[in-house]
PDB file of C-alpha atoms and ligand atoms in Angstrom:
ATOM      1  CA  MET A   4      -0.062   0.025  -0.163  1.00 49.00           C
ATOM      2  CA  THR A   5       1.394   2.997  -1.098  1.00 49.00           C
ATOM      3  CA  GLY A   6       0.571   7.040   1.032  1.00 51.00           C
ATOM      4  CA  LYS A   7      -1.209   7.543   4.203  1.00 67.00           C
ATOM      5  CA  ASP A   8      -4.202   8.924   3.475  1.00 85.00           C
ATOM      6  CA  PRO A   9      -7.085   5.507   3.635  1.00 92.00           C
ATOM      7  CA  PHE A  10      -8.175   7.540  -0.390  1.00 94.00           C
ATOM      8  CA  PHE A  11      -7.019   9.213  -3.155  1.00 95.00           C
ATOM      9  CA  HIS A  12      -8.672  11.372  -5.679  1.00 96.00           C
ATOM     10  CA  VAL A  13      -9.949   9.659  -9.063  1.00 98.00           C
ATOM     11  CA  SER A  14     -11.147  11.818 -11.656  1.00 98.00           C
ATOM     12  CA  ILE A  15     -13.420  10.412 -14.233  1.00 98.00           C
ATOM     13  CA  TRP A  16     -14.981  11.534 -17.955  1.00 98.00           C
ATOM     14  CA  ARG A  17     -18.628  11.919 -18.592  1.00 98.00           C
ATOM     15  CA  GLY A  18     -20.781  12.385 -21.309  1.00 98.00           C
ATOM     16  CA  LYS A  19     -20.086  11.167 -24.923  1.00 96.00           C
ATOM     17  CA  ASP A  20     -17.714  13.487 -27.001  1.00 88.00           C
ATOM     18  CA  GLU A  21     -19.300  16.939 -24.863  1.00 94.00           C
ATOM     19  CA  GLY A  22     -18.737  16.057 -21.372  1.00 97.00           C
ATOM     20  CA  ASN A  23     -16.723  16.698 -18.354  1.00 98.00           C
ATOM     21  CA  PHE A  24     -14.079  15.241 -15.502  1.00 98.00           C
ATOM     22  CA  VAL A  25     -16.109  13.972 -12.190  1.00 98.00           C
ATOM     23  CA  SER A  26     -13.951  13.394  -9.131  1.00 98.00           C
ATOM     24  CA  TYR A  27     -13.950  10.872  -6.801  1.00 98.00           C
ATOM     25  CA  ASP A  28     -12.435   9.877  -3.677  1.00 97.00           C
ATOM     26  CA  VAL A  29     -11.618   6.605  -3.856  1.00 97.00           C
ATOM     27  CA  PRO A  30     -10.296   3.888  -0.423  1.00 97.00           C
ATOM     28  CA  ARG A  31      -6.983   2.265  -1.143  1.00 95.00           C
ATOM     29  CA  ARG A  32      -6.964  -1.476  -1.686  1.00 95.00           C
ATOM     30  CA  GLU A  33      -4.061  -3.794  -1.662  1.00 94.00           C
ATOM     31  CA  SER A  34      -2.786  -4.763  -4.954  1.00 95.00           C
ATOM     32  CA  GLN A  35      -6.052  -2.410  -6.270  1.00 97.00           C
ATOM     33  CA  THR A  36      -6.042  -1.968  -9.598  1.00 98.00           C
ATOM     34  CA  VAL A  37      -7.524   0.092 -11.983  1.00 98.00           C
ATOM     35  CA  LEU A  38     -10.431  -1.035 -12.970  1.00 98.00           C
ATOM     36  CA  ASP A  39     -10.834  -2.324  -9.390  1.00 98.00           C
ATOM     37  CA  VAL A  40     -11.472   1.289  -9.208  1.00 98.00           C
ATOM     38  CA  VAL A  41     -13.565   1.544 -12.252  1.00 98.00           C
ATOM     39  CA  THR A  42     -16.074  -1.102 -10.482  1.00 98.00           C
ATOM     40  CA  TYR A  43     -15.731   0.752  -6.805  1.00 98.00           C
ATOM     41  CA  ILE A  44     -16.874   3.825  -7.971  1.00 98.00           C
ATOM     42  CA  GLN A  45     -20.161   2.610  -9.903  1.00 98.00           C
ATOM     43  CA  ARG A  46     -20.836   0.061  -6.906  1.00 98.00           C
ATOM     44  CA  GLU A  47     -20.596   2.733  -4.393  1.00 98.00           C
ATOM     45  CA  LEU A  48     -20.407   5.947  -5.357  1.00 98.00           C
ATOM     46  CA  ASP A  49     -22.062   6.227  -8.910  1.00 98.00           C
ATOM     47  CA  PRO A  50     -24.478   3.509 -10.123  1.00 98.00           C
ATOM     48  CA  SER A  51     -25.006   5.443 -13.028  1.00 98.00           C
ATOM     49  CA  LEU A  52     -21.276   4.751 -14.838  1.00 98.00           C
ATOM     50  CA  SER A  53     -20.353   3.577 -17.536  1.00 98.00           C
ATOM     51  CA  TYR A  54     -17.473   1.205 -18.681  1.00 98.00           C
ATOM     52  CA  ARG A  55     -16.799  -1.573 -20.286  1.00 98.00           C
ATOM     53  CA  TYR A  56     -15.414  -4.770 -18.686  1.00 98.00           C
ATOM     54  CA  ALA A  57     -16.025  -9.061 -18.588  1.00 98.00           C
ATOM     55  CA  CYS A  58     -12.734 -11.263 -18.090  1.00 98.00           C
ATOM     56  CA  ARG A  59     -10.910  -9.213 -15.571  1.00 96.00           C
ATOM     57  CA  VAL A  60      -7.535 -12.085 -15.969  1.00 97.00           C
ATOM     58  CA  GLY A  61      -6.397 -10.155 -19.654  1.00 97.00           C
ATOM     59  CA  MET A  62      -8.463 -12.159 -21.415  1.00 97.00           C
ATOM     60  CA  CYS A  63     -11.175 -10.450 -23.758  1.00 97.00           C
ATOM     61  CA  GLY A  64     -10.262  -6.958 -24.586  1.00 97.00           C
ATOM     62  CA  SER A  65     -13.065  -5.154 -23.030  1.00 98.00           C
ATOM     63  CA  CYS A  66     -11.591  -2.943 -20.468  1.00 98.00           C
ATOM     64  CA  ALA A  67      -9.360  -0.543 -22.182  1.00 98.00           C
ATOM     65  CA  MET A  68      -9.366   3.065 -20.842  1.00 98.00           C
ATOM     66  CA  THR A  69      -6.610   5.881 -21.513  1.00 98.00           C
ATOM     67  CA  VAL A  70      -5.208   5.995 -17.797  1.00 98.00           C
ATOM     68  CA  ASN A  71      -3.481   8.948 -16.551  1.00 98.00           C
ATOM     69  CA  GLY A  72      -3.162   9.978 -20.833  1.00 97.00           C
ATOM     70  CA  VAL A  73      -2.000   5.990 -22.300  1.00 98.00           C
ATOM     71  CA  ALA A  74      -4.121   3.476 -22.807  1.00 98.00           C
ATOM     72  CA  ARG A  75      -4.473   0.538 -21.559  1.00 98.00           C
ATOM     73  CA  TRP A  76      -5.869  -2.781 -20.253  1.00 98.00           C
ATOM     74  CA  THR A  77      -7.081  -1.826 -16.653  1.00 98.00           C
ATOM     75  CA  CYS A  78      -8.370  -4.911 -15.080  1.00 98.00           C
ATOM     76  CA  ARG A  79      -4.370  -5.860 -14.689  1.00 98.00           C
ATOM     77  CA  THR A  80      -3.243  -2.064 -15.038  1.00 98.00           C
ATOM     78  CA  HIS A  81      -1.621  -2.086 -10.566  1.00 98.00           C
ATOM     79  CA  VAL A  82      -2.647   2.125  -9.462  1.00 97.00           C
ATOM     80  CA  ALA A  83       0.482   2.090  -7.683  1.00 95.00           C
ATOM     81  CA  LYS A  84       2.152   1.954 -11.262  1.00 95.00           C
ATOM     82  CA  VAL A  85       0.091   4.165 -12.742  1.00 96.00           C
ATOM     83  CA  GLN A  86      -0.492   7.234 -10.395  1.00 93.00           C
ATOM     84  CA  LYS A  87       0.699  10.650 -11.040  1.00 89.00           C
ATOM     85  CA  ASP A  88       1.584  12.103  -7.794  1.00 89.00           C
ATOM     86  CA  GLY A  89      -1.221  10.511  -6.492  1.00 88.00           C
ATOM     87  CA  GLU A  90      -3.829  11.236  -8.635  1.00 92.00           C
ATOM     88  CA  LEU A  91      -5.800   9.095 -11.553  1.00 97.00           C
ATOM     89  CA  GLU A  92      -7.157  10.114 -14.794  1.00 98.00           C
ATOM     90  CA  ILE A  93      -9.712   7.950 -16.651  1.00 98.00           C
ATOM     91  CA  ALA A  94     -11.153   8.275 -19.758  1.00 98.00           C
ATOM     92  CA  PRO A  95     -12.250   6.648 -22.707  1.00 98.00           C
ATOM     93  CA  LEU A  96      -9.854   5.293 -25.152  1.00 98.00           C
ATOM     94  CA  SER A  97      -9.121   7.681 -27.799  1.00 98.00           C
ATOM     95  CA  ASN A  98      -9.520   7.861 -31.675  1.00 98.00           C
ATOM     96  CA  PHE A  99     -12.745   5.691 -30.878  1.00 98.00           C
ATOM     97  CA  PRO A 100     -16.354   7.428 -30.460  1.00 97.00           C
ATOM     98  CA  VAL A 101     -17.490   7.918 -27.347  1.00 98.00           C
ATOM     99  CA  ILE A 102     -20.496   6.071 -26.803  1.00 98.00           C
ATOM    100  CA  LYS A 103     -21.021   6.679 -23.473  1.00 98.00           C
ATOM    101  CA  ASP A 104     -18.866   7.741 -20.592  1.00 98.00           C
ATOM    102  CA  LEU A 105     -15.870   5.034 -20.094  1.00 98.00           C
ATOM    103  CA  VAL A 106     -17.484   3.163 -23.022  1.00 98.00           C
ATOM    104  CA  THR A 107     -16.654   3.482 -26.718  1.00 98.00           C
ATOM    105  CA  ASP A 108     -17.681   2.380 -30.154  1.00 98.00           C
ATOM    106  CA  MET A 109     -15.451  -0.317 -31.329  1.00 98.00           C
ATOM    107  CA  ARG A 110     -17.529  -1.074 -35.288  1.00 98.00           C
ATOM    108  CA  GLU A 111     -15.454   0.987 -37.522  1.00 98.00           C
ATOM    109  CA  PHE A 112     -12.562  -0.882 -35.177  1.00 98.00           C
ATOM    110  CA  PHE A 113     -13.197  -3.973 -36.047  1.00 98.00           C
ATOM    111  CA  ASP A 114     -15.052  -3.656 -39.609  1.00 98.00           C
ATOM    112  CA  LYS A 115     -11.097  -2.876 -40.836  1.00 98.00           C
ATOM    113  CA  TRP A 116     -10.678  -6.311 -39.649  1.00 98.00           C
ATOM    114  CA  ALA A 117     -12.979  -7.053 -42.045  1.00 98.00           C
ATOM    115  CA  ARG A 118     -11.489  -4.391 -44.452  1.00 98.00           C
ATOM    116  CA  ALA A 119      -8.164  -6.199 -43.803  1.00 98.00           C
ATOM    117  CA  MET A 120      -9.106  -9.153 -44.565  1.00 98.00           C
ATOM    118  CA  GLY A 121      -8.869 -10.788 -41.809  1.00 97.00           C
ATOM    119  CA  ARG A 122     -10.618 -13.768 -42.356  1.00 96.00           C
ATOM    120  CA  PHE A 123      -9.012 -17.528 -42.489  1.00 96.00           C
ATOM    121  CA  HIS A 124      -9.938 -19.080 -45.596  1.00 96.00           C
ATOM    122  CA  GLY A 125      -9.452 -21.812 -46.058  1.00 95.00           C
ATOM    123  CA  GLY A 126      -8.790 -24.648 -48.938  1.00 93.00           C
ATOM    124  CA  SER A 127      -9.452 -27.846 -47.574  1.00 93.00           C
ATOM    125  CA  THR A 128     -12.936 -29.258 -46.702  1.00 92.00           C
ATOM    126  CA  ARG A 129     -14.019 -32.385 -44.206  1.00 91.00           C
ATOM    127  CA  ALA A 130     -13.396 -35.042 -46.367  1.00 94.00           C
ATOM    128  CA  ASP A 131      -9.194 -33.941 -45.950  1.00 94.00           C
ATOM    129  CA  ALA A 132      -6.598 -34.860 -43.668  1.00 93.00           C
ATOM    130  CA  PHE A 133      -5.815 -32.518 -41.156  1.00 90.00           C
ATOM    131  CA  ALA A 134      -2.656 -29.788 -42.195  1.00 91.00           C
ATOM    132  CA  ARG A 135       0.387 -30.440 -40.653  1.00 92.00           C
ATOM    133  CA  VAL A 136       2.600 -27.446 -39.520  1.00 94.00           C
ATOM    134  CA  ASP A 137       5.873 -27.077 -38.667  1.00 96.00           C
ATOM    135  CA  PRO A 138       5.532 -25.387 -35.036  1.00 96.00           C
ATOM    136  CA  ALA A 139       9.708 -24.388 -36.259  1.00 97.00           C
ATOM    137  CA  SER A 140       8.273 -23.033 -40.093  1.00 97.00           C
ATOM    138  CA  ARG A 141       9.348 -19.081 -41.198  1.00 96.00           C
ATOM    139  CA  GLU A 142       5.428 -18.829 -41.290  1.00 96.00           C
ATOM    140  CA  ARG A 143       4.432 -20.864 -38.213  1.00 96.00           C
ATOM    141  CA  ARG A 144       6.548 -18.588 -35.476  1.00 97.00           C
ATOM    142  CA  ALA A 145       5.735 -15.013 -37.771  1.00 96.00           C
ATOM    143  CA  ALA A 146       2.693 -16.055 -37.011  1.00 96.00           C
ATOM    144  CA  ASP A 147       2.626 -17.449 -33.867  1.00 96.00           C
ATOM    145  CA  ALA A 148       4.207 -12.972 -32.157  1.00 96.00           C
ATOM    146  CA  GLY A 149       1.443 -11.723 -33.585  1.00 97.00           C
ATOM    147  CA  VAL A 150      -1.217 -14.228 -32.616  1.00 97.00           C
ATOM    148  CA  GLU A 151      -2.519 -14.505 -29.741  1.00 97.00           C
ATOM    149  CA  CYS A 152      -4.654 -10.281 -30.074  1.00 98.00           C
ATOM    150  CA  ILE A 153      -7.442 -10.014 -27.521  1.00 98.00           C
ATOM    151  CA  GLY A 154      -8.995  -6.647 -29.513  1.00 98.00           C
ATOM    152  CA  CYS A 155      -8.871  -5.085 -26.667  1.00 98.00           C
ATOM    153  CA  GLY A 156      -7.830  -1.501 -29.211  1.00 98.00           C
ATOM    154  CA  VAL A 157      -5.209  -0.222 -27.170  1.00 98.00           C
ATOM    155  CA  CYS A 158      -2.310   0.009 -29.709  1.00 98.00           C
ATOM    156  CA  TYR A 159      -5.398   1.341 -32.133  1.00 98.00           C
ATOM    157  CA  ALA A 160      -5.315   4.226 -29.247  1.00 98.00           C
ATOM    158  CA  SER A 161      -2.241   5.010 -28.953  1.00 98.00           C
ATOM    159  CA  CYS A 162      -1.850   5.165 -33.069  1.00 98.00           C
ATOM    160  CA  ASP A 163      -1.422   8.670 -34.363  1.00 97.00           C
ATOM    161  CA  VAL A 164      -2.246   8.005 -38.186  1.00 98.00           C
ATOM    162  CA  VAL A 165      -5.383   7.066 -36.751  1.00 98.00           C
ATOM    163  CA  SER A 166      -5.655  10.155 -35.766  1.00 97.00           C
ATOM    164  CA  TRP A 167      -5.008  11.532 -38.477  1.00 96.00           C
ATOM    165  CA  ARG A 168      -6.070   9.657 -40.598  1.00 96.00           C
ATOM    166  CA  PRO A 169      -9.513   8.095 -39.235  1.00 94.00           C
ATOM    167  CA  GLU A 170      -9.719   5.754 -43.059  1.00 97.00           C
ATOM    168  CA  PHE A 171      -6.352   3.553 -42.227  1.00 98.00           C
ATOM    169  CA  LEU A 172      -7.195   0.606 -41.094  1.00 98.00           C
ATOM    170  CA  GLY A 173      -4.807   0.995 -37.593  1.00 98.00           C
ATOM    171  CA  PRO A 174      -2.444  -1.499 -36.446  1.00 98.00           C
ATOM    172  CA  ALA A 175      -4.735  -4.126 -34.790  1.00 98.00           C
ATOM    173  CA  ALA A 176      -6.330  -4.601 -38.595  1.00 98.00           C
ATOM    174  CA  LEU A 177      -2.653  -5.291 -40.686  1.00 98.00           C
ATOM    175  CA  ASN A 178      -1.219  -7.260 -37.405  1.00 98.00           C
ATOM    176  CA  ARG A 179      -4.763  -9.447 -37.638  1.00 98.00           C
ATOM    177  CA  ALA A 180      -3.753  -9.616 -41.494  1.00 98.00           C
ATOM    178  CA  TRP A 181      -0.030 -10.559 -40.855  1.00 98.00           C
ATOM    179  CA  THR A 182      -1.013 -13.668 -39.073  1.00 98.00           C
ATOM    180  CA  LEU A 183      -3.126 -14.685 -42.093  1.00 98.00           C
ATOM    181  CA  VAL A 184      -0.419 -14.118 -45.038  1.00 97.00           C
ATOM    182  CA  ASN A 185       1.554 -16.461 -42.845  1.00 97.00           C
ATOM    183  CA  ASP A 186      -0.913 -19.030 -42.838  1.00 97.00           C
ATOM    184  CA  VAL A 187      -0.061 -21.347 -45.628  1.00 95.00           C
ATOM    185  CA  ARG A 188      -3.037 -23.231 -45.498  1.00 95.00           C
ATOM    186  CA  ASP A 189      -5.336 -19.862 -45.575  1.00 96.00           C
ATOM    187  CA  VAL A 190      -5.622 -19.608 -49.633  1.00 96.00           C
ATOM    188  CA  GLN A 191      -6.486 -15.552 -49.738  1.00 96.00           C
ATOM    189  CA  ARG A 192      -2.975 -14.283 -49.491  1.00 95.00           C
ATOM    190  CA  ASP A 193      -2.362 -12.051 -52.592  1.00 95.00           C
ATOM    191  CA  ALA A 194      -5.298 -10.693 -52.451  1.00 97.00           C
ATOM    192  CA  ARG A 195      -4.932  -9.790 -48.759  1.00 97.00           C
ATOM    193  CA  VAL A 196      -1.498  -8.208 -49.571  1.00 97.00           C
ATOM    194  CA  GLN A 197      -2.980  -5.694 -51.898  1.00 96.00           C
ATOM    195  CA  ALA A 198      -6.377  -5.233 -49.272  1.00 97.00           C
ATOM    196  CA  THR A 199      -3.339  -4.515 -46.995  1.00 97.00           C
ATOM    197  CA  ALA A 200      -1.522  -2.067 -48.773  1.00 96.00           C
ATOM    198  CA  GLY A 201      -1.362   1.854 -50.161  1.00 93.00           C
ATOM    199  CA  ASP A 202      -2.674   5.400 -48.503  1.00 93.00           C
ATOM    200  CA  ARG A 203      -5.294   3.217 -45.617  1.00 96.00           C
ATOM    201  CA  GLY A 204      -3.454  -0.096 -44.985  1.00 97.00           C
ATOM    202  CA  CYS A 205       0.371  -0.986 -44.367  1.00 98.00           C
ATOM    203  CA  HIS A 206       2.297   2.096 -46.402  1.00 97.00           C
ATOM    204  CA  ALA A 207       0.158   4.380 -44.027  1.00 97.00           C
ATOM    205  CA  CYS A 208       2.133   3.465 -41.519  1.00 97.00           C
ATOM    206  CA  HIS A 209       5.363   5.511 -40.091  1.00 96.00           C
ATOM    207  CA  THR A 210       6.513   2.492 -37.994  1.00 96.00           C
ATOM    208  CA  GLN A 211       7.018   5.365 -35.077  1.00 96.00           C
ATOM    209  CA  GLY A 212       5.922   2.348 -32.698  1.00 97.00           C
ATOM    210  CA  SER A 213       3.358   3.007 -30.200  1.00 98.00           C
ATOM    211  CA  CYS A 214       1.397   0.281 -30.910  1.00 98.00           C
ATOM    212  CA  THR A 215       4.322  -2.157 -29.878  1.00 98.00           C
ATOM    213  CA  GLN A 216       4.860   0.270 -27.129  1.00 98.00           C
ATOM    214  CA  ARG A 217       1.574  -0.064 -25.139  1.00 98.00           C
ATOM    215  CA  CYS A 218       0.366  -3.310 -26.630  1.00 98.00           C
ATOM    216  CA  PRO A 219      -0.366  -5.662 -23.526  1.00 98.00           C
ATOM    217  CA  LYS A 220       0.624  -8.269 -24.877  1.00 98.00           C
ATOM    218  CA  SER A 221       3.822  -7.627 -26.164  1.00 98.00           C
ATOM    219  CA  ILE A 222       2.865  -7.858 -29.739  1.00 98.00           C
ATOM    220  CA  ALA A 223       4.860  -5.554 -32.585  1.00 98.00           C
ATOM    221  CA  PRO A 224       2.264  -4.593 -34.851  1.00 98.00           C
ATOM    222  CA  THR A 225       5.497  -2.543 -36.144  1.00 98.00           C
ATOM    223  CA  ALA A 226       6.644  -5.124 -37.217  1.00 98.00           C
ATOM    224  CA  SER A 227       3.917  -6.938 -38.246  1.00 98.00           C
ATOM    225  CA  ILE A 228       3.121  -3.965 -40.499  1.00 98.00           C
ATOM    226  CA  ALA A 229       6.774  -3.988 -42.061  1.00 98.00           C
ATOM    227  CA  GLY A 230       6.451  -7.945 -43.061  1.00 97.00           C
ATOM    228  CA  LEU A 231       3.233  -5.862 -45.288  1.00 97.00           C
ATOM    229  CA  LYS A 232       4.612  -3.918 -46.452  1.00 97.00           C
ATOM    230  CA  ARG A 233       7.921  -5.638 -47.249  1.00 96.00           C
ATOM    231  CA  LEU A 234       5.654  -8.418 -49.124  1.00 95.00           C
ATOM    232  CA  ALA A 235       3.212  -5.452 -51.614  1.00 94.00           C
ATOM    233  CA  LEU A 236       6.709  -4.844 -53.221  1.00 89.00           C
ATOM    234  CA  CYS A 237       7.630  -8.317 -53.541  1.00 85.00           C
ATOM    235  CA  SER A 238       4.107  -8.749 -55.178  1.00 79.00           C
ATOM    236  CA  ASN A 239       4.120  -5.536 -57.406  1.00 66.00           C
ATOM    237  CA  SER A 240       7.927  -6.082 -58.704  1.00 55.00           C
ATOM    238  CA  LEU A 241       6.665 -10.453 -59.582  1.00 50.00           C
ATOM    239  CA  GLY A 242       3.238  -7.995 -61.407  1.00 51.00           C
ATOM    240  CA  ARG A 243       0.853  -9.992 -58.902  1.00 50.00           C
TER     241      ARG A 243
HETATM  242  S1  FES B   9     -11.492  -7.520 -18.182  1.00 53.32           S
HETATM  243 FE1  FES B   9     -10.986  -8.645 -20.146  1.00 53.32          FE
HETATM  244  S2  FES B   9      -9.011  -7.967 -20.131  1.00 53.32           S
HETATM  245 FE2  FES B   9      -9.849  -6.833 -18.990  1.00 53.32          FE
END
């Protein structure tokens, strides 16, 4: 436990695009997470506060918020590690429309996964044997590096290019596409490379690396996007 005051101040965004921060006093607890704080306020101080979570163990990706100016998953973020001068400011994720308070609209985020062809398309039927993919193969290792994405939106909220160019597919959708172009069972590799190239795709990335720095699952979308750029270059030079 840090500090002697048994309570600390928390400011939380209330409203939609228009709104304001409201302050609450929250009791300190040992190993308290930011999600614990929001849950305490909603259950004990103001039941009208809207927020989103499900698993509370870092699996579902639904609890991401902006904490003291940085996008984070809140169920695995300890208050003691992110407090500034004993204060906590919690806001909805940047780059997402706000529905209410801390709840954002994720539709465009996931629509971009569809535009990046983020769905697996296999060529086998039920009559075929299971595909055998060597875990040590280059393709499998490349897919493994990005496949644990939980769709939390932290990378998307941290990306300046998404802020500047709202049509940019964003790091999560492009990382998803990268895992699929490395899936040797998928039959739409070339179409996916084309769908993720160009000004709204991988070529818009400025390689600032905020997505990689902030990803709570330690995925490197910057590397995935660089891989897509290389593939797009090869496919263009081959005239495909
Ligand atoms: S509540 Fe599921 S990842 Fe945080």
